[in-house]
Amino acid sequence: MYKEQLQQHLQKILGLDVTVEIPPDNTLGDYSLPCFAFAKQRKQSPAQIATAFLGLLSDNKPPYISTIETKGPYLNFTLNKTMVAQQLIPRILQAGKTYGHSLIGKGKTVVIEYASPNTNKPLHLGHLRNIALGSSLSTIYASQGYSVVRANIVNDRGIHICKAMLAYALEGHNATPEQKGRKPDHFVGDYYVKFGQLEKEDPSLIQQAQDMLQKWEQGDKEIRKLWKLLRNWCQEGFEETYEQLETGFDRIDYESDIWKEGKDIVIKGLDKGVFIKDETGAVIAPLEDLEIEGKKGVLPNKVLLRSDGTTLYMTQDMYLAVKREADLHFDELIYVVGSEQILHFKELFAILQLLGYDWVHGCTHLAHGMVYLPEGKMKSREGIVVDADDMILQMTDLAREEIVSRDNTMREEQVHERAHSVGLAALKFMLLKIDAHKDTTFDPQQSISFEGDTGPYLQYTYARAASILRNLEDKHLNATFEQLEDLEEELVMQLLRFSQYINEALTHKKPHLIIHYLLDLCQLFNEFYHRHHVLNEADEEKRANRIALVQATKQVIGNGLQLVGIRPIERM
Ligand code: ARG
């Protein structure tokens, strides 16, 4: 906030259009004004200009600035930390849970699609990263006043679904997940795996699955009944996992409802001359001819309608985008989907652009990389998939061990609750810590540590602040912030940066920036706490300042954790 104020102030005093920067290292002050841009016009060296500006500004120093200095071609400004603290800390404490929130997105709708599973097997580790990203981004957008629609497209149709159905028809003997004591999506997944085994013995099964798909498409009653049974089991299981992850959806679309749609859009494009028919009668989007950033041939041509009139994955996505726009009039539509589909979304957006849908400029693909385990790759087709529910269970077990080793006097309920919070914190932190675009390795054992770059470390720091404040008796303290020590000043400055990080995380769709912010804040707080007395500080004034800093830091850590889907807990 001071940066904008300073920029306006400089513009007024200097009568120039200036850009205030944040110097790379704070020994150069908190803000700086590089003077290179004015050299040509003024026929002076940037250093001379800096000196001239300093002359103009020394009599017009805004109150929140303590010093202005030149360093070569730069003018460096230092904030008056006392004043910053006097304004910022009460603001944080007053706003409480809403500190960091804003209304910049007011009146705007953003649709965030994530999870989007297939209903033939349970969710896996990759989905966990996807969900962590999608739900954190949703929370970040909502905190800035956007109206957020968390969307999910469930791919519940196709040959892979029929494989599970066929295996169940052959070997399931009408059993239910309940009878078998199996989580329903895992129950379905078991039959999908079983199909693979059966097929090895009898290769004709794939044809049977194909026939089944055809019957499904024709609406065969028996087949549809079987399909619905398994589809609902899967969905029921997914819901349970979403709940564990403390996420959910405002809108769920099913492929089975829309798989035939999209033809109209394709035909319209054909009529407009945007698409072409090839010699086989298939409809093609001529993307090869499209110029993208001055170059042709960036994207390959894309089939949208087969010669037999059937639709494809692309056709459905075209329809779904148009439908979401018609229903929701979104300003932004963000697809959180793995980076193996980068080409698909480039093509989708190009096609929508060809069709003249201008809202496509609000569409983005937030592509995320793979998650590996220390043992190696997370394979998908070979079957060594890391199951999402197993992973959640493993994390809560690891957390439980850690918690019980620290305090074995707690009631079971309490242990359970805390293990869940800590286990999920460990998991989500690791899945969000790395820039989404990159692949990442997840090490469960390391992630649970209460020290180092982990989710539990952030929670631990929050709990530490909470415990200091629990022991506080006098509630009416008068913090003046007149005399601040270095670490206290740094802490104030880090608290001040919170909004800036939220802003960047939102603009660039990078929740990991908030994780990094929190790590820095916690690091600083722990150093501060290590170095200074708080409750038993003898000097009344220092004590009041420090307590206020602990209160504000606790609030900001808590608010930051919420944004990345981690539960702040009062005791650990
Ligand atoms: N279910 C798909 C998969 O697992 C992902 C769907 C992504 N969303 C979309 N609108 N195409 O590969």
PDB file of N, CA and C and ligand atoms in Angstrom, residues 113 115-118 127 153-155 255 313 317 320 324 335-337 340-341 344-345 348, ligand 1:
ATOM      1  N   GLU A 113     -12.009 -25.334 -12.781  1.00  0.00           N
ATOM      2  CA  GLU A 113     -12.255 -26.765 -12.962  1.00  0.00           C
ATOM      3  C   GLU A 113     -11.090 -27.560 -12.418  1.00  0.00           C
ATOM      4  N   ALA A 115     -10.020 -31.648 -10.352  1.00  0.00           N
ATOM      5  CA  ALA A 115     -10.327 -33.062 -10.040  1.00  0.00           C
ATOM      6  C   ALA A 115     -10.659 -33.828 -11.328  1.00  0.00           C
ATOM      7  N   SER A 116     -11.866 -33.627 -11.874  1.00  0.00           N
ATOM      8  CA  SER A 116     -12.271 -34.235 -13.141  1.00  0.00           C
ATOM      9  C   SER A 116     -11.767 -35.667 -13.349  1.00  0.00           C
ATOM     10  N   PRO A 117     -12.263 -36.581 -12.520  1.00  0.00           N
ATOM     11  CA  PRO A 117     -11.782 -37.966 -12.602  1.00  0.00           C
ATOM     12  C   PRO A 117     -12.540 -38.800 -13.636  1.00  0.00           C
ATOM     13  N   ASN A 118     -12.057 -40.009 -13.853  1.00  0.00           N
ATOM     14  CA  ASN A 118     -12.756 -40.999 -14.666  1.00  0.00           C
ATOM     15  C   ASN A 118     -13.359 -42.025 -13.709  1.00  0.00           C
ATOM     16  N   HIS A 127      -4.077 -36.803  -8.747  1.00  0.00           N
ATOM     17  CA  HIS A 127      -5.319 -36.081  -8.442  1.00  0.00           C
ATOM     18  C   HIS A 127      -5.155 -35.234  -7.179  1.00  0.00           C
ATOM     19  N   ILE A 153     -15.684 -31.955 -14.115  1.00  0.00           N
ATOM     20  CA  ILE A 153     -16.288 -32.745 -15.194  1.00  0.00           C
ATOM     21  C   ILE A 153     -15.909 -34.205 -14.971  1.00  0.00           C
ATOM     22  N   VAL A 154     -16.923 -35.019 -14.757  1.00  0.00           N
ATOM     23  CA  VAL A 154     -16.687 -36.428 -14.456  1.00  0.00           C
ATOM     24  C   VAL A 154     -16.770 -37.224 -15.760  1.00  0.00           C
ATOM     25  N   ASN A 155     -15.666 -37.823 -16.138  1.00  0.00           N
ATOM     26  CA  ASN A 155     -15.646 -38.625 -17.369  1.00  0.00           C
ATOM     27  C   ASN A 155     -16.117 -40.036 -17.039  1.00  0.00           C
ATOM     28  N   GLU A 255     -19.846 -36.479 -18.278  1.00  0.00           N
ATOM     29  CA  GLU A 255     -19.643 -36.729 -19.703  1.00  0.00           C
ATOM     30  C   GLU A 255     -20.844 -37.458 -20.306  1.00  0.00           C
ATOM     31  N   TYR A 313     -13.323 -36.182 -27.708  1.00  0.00           N
ATOM     32  CA  TYR A 313     -12.972 -35.484 -26.471  1.00  0.00           C
ATOM     33  C   TYR A 313     -13.008 -33.973 -26.697  1.00  0.00           C
ATOM     34  N   ASP A 317     -15.395 -30.921 -25.074  1.00  0.00           N
ATOM     35  CA  ASP A 317     -14.841 -29.789 -24.341  1.00  0.00           C
ATOM     36  C   ASP A 317     -15.292 -28.460 -24.942  1.00  0.00           C
ATOM     37  N   LEU A 320     -18.786 -28.057 -23.604  1.00  0.00           N
ATOM     38  CA  LEU A 320     -18.788 -27.758 -22.173  1.00  0.00           C
ATOM     39  C   LEU A 320     -18.392 -26.307 -21.903  1.00  0.00           C
ATOM     40  N   ARG A 324     -20.803 -23.680 -20.160  1.00  0.00           N
ATOM     41  CA  ARG A 324     -20.423 -22.987 -18.919  1.00  0.00           C
ATOM     42  C   ARG A 324     -20.541 -21.473 -19.094  1.00  0.00           C
ATOM     43  N   TYR A 335      -8.741 -24.151 -16.202  1.00  0.00           N
ATOM     44  CA  TYR A 335      -8.714 -25.607 -16.210  1.00  0.00           C
ATOM     45  C   TYR A 335      -7.481 -26.083 -15.467  1.00  0.00           C
ATOM     46  N   VAL A 336      -7.670 -26.688 -14.320  1.00  0.00           N
ATOM     47  CA  VAL A 336      -6.526 -27.280 -13.627  1.00  0.00           C
ATOM     48  C   VAL A 336      -6.423 -28.735 -14.103  1.00  0.00           C
ATOM     49  N   VAL A 337      -5.512 -28.971 -14.991  1.00  0.00           N
ATOM     50  CA  VAL A 337      -5.377 -30.293 -15.625  1.00  0.00           C
ATOM     51  C   VAL A 337      -3.884 -30.551 -15.871  1.00  0.00           C
ATOM     52  N   GLU A 340       0.154 -33.122 -19.468  1.00  0.00           N
ATOM     53  CA  GLU A 340       0.078 -33.969 -20.663  1.00  0.00           C
ATOM     54  C   GLU A 340      -1.043 -33.493 -21.593  1.00  0.00           C
ATOM     55  N   GLN A 341      -1.888 -32.592 -21.100  1.00  0.00           N
ATOM     56  CA  GLN A 341      -2.976 -32.097 -21.959  1.00  0.00           C
ATOM     57  C   GLN A 341      -2.756 -30.658 -22.436  1.00  0.00           C
ATOM     58  N   HIS A 344      -3.895 -30.262 -25.994  1.00  0.00           N
ATOM     59  CA  HIS A 344      -5.366 -30.295 -26.086  1.00  0.00           C
ATOM     60  C   HIS A 344      -5.973 -28.921 -25.797  1.00  0.00           C
ATOM     61  N   PHE A 345      -5.492 -28.289 -24.728  1.00  0.00           N
ATOM     62  CA  PHE A 345      -6.098 -27.005 -24.363  1.00  0.00           C
ATOM     63  C   PHE A 345      -5.677 -25.879 -25.310  1.00  0.00           C
ATOM     64  N   LEU A 348      -8.047 -26.423 -28.064  1.00  0.00           N
ATOM     65  CA  LEU A 348      -9.400 -26.017 -27.658  1.00  0.00           C
ATOM     66  C   LEU A 348      -9.558 -24.494 -27.722  1.00  0.00           C
TER      67      LEU A 348
HETATM   68  N1  ARG B   1     -10.894 -36.920 -16.956  1.00  0.00           N
HETATM   69  C1  ARG B   1      -9.794 -36.421 -17.734  1.00  0.00           C
HETATM   70  C2  ARG B   1      -8.559 -37.262 -17.450  1.00  0.00           C
HETATM   71  O1  ARG B   1      -8.481 -37.898 -16.413  1.00  0.00           O
HETATM   72  C3  ARG B   1      -9.470 -34.986 -17.441  1.00  0.00           C
HETATM   73  C4  ARG B   1     -10.506 -33.992 -17.856  1.00  0.00           C
HETATM   74  C5  ARG B   1      -9.954 -32.618 -17.929  1.00  0.00           C
HETATM   75  N2  ARG B   1     -10.943 -31.620 -18.201  1.00  0.00           N
HETATM   76  C6  ARG B   1     -11.392 -31.269 -19.390  1.00  0.00           C
HETATM   77  N3  ARG B   1     -12.279 -30.313 -19.456  1.00  0.00           N
HETATM   78  N4  ARG B   1     -10.978 -31.865 -20.474  1.00  0.00           N
HETATM   79  O2  ARG B   1      -7.659 -37.278 -18.263  1.00  0.00           O
END
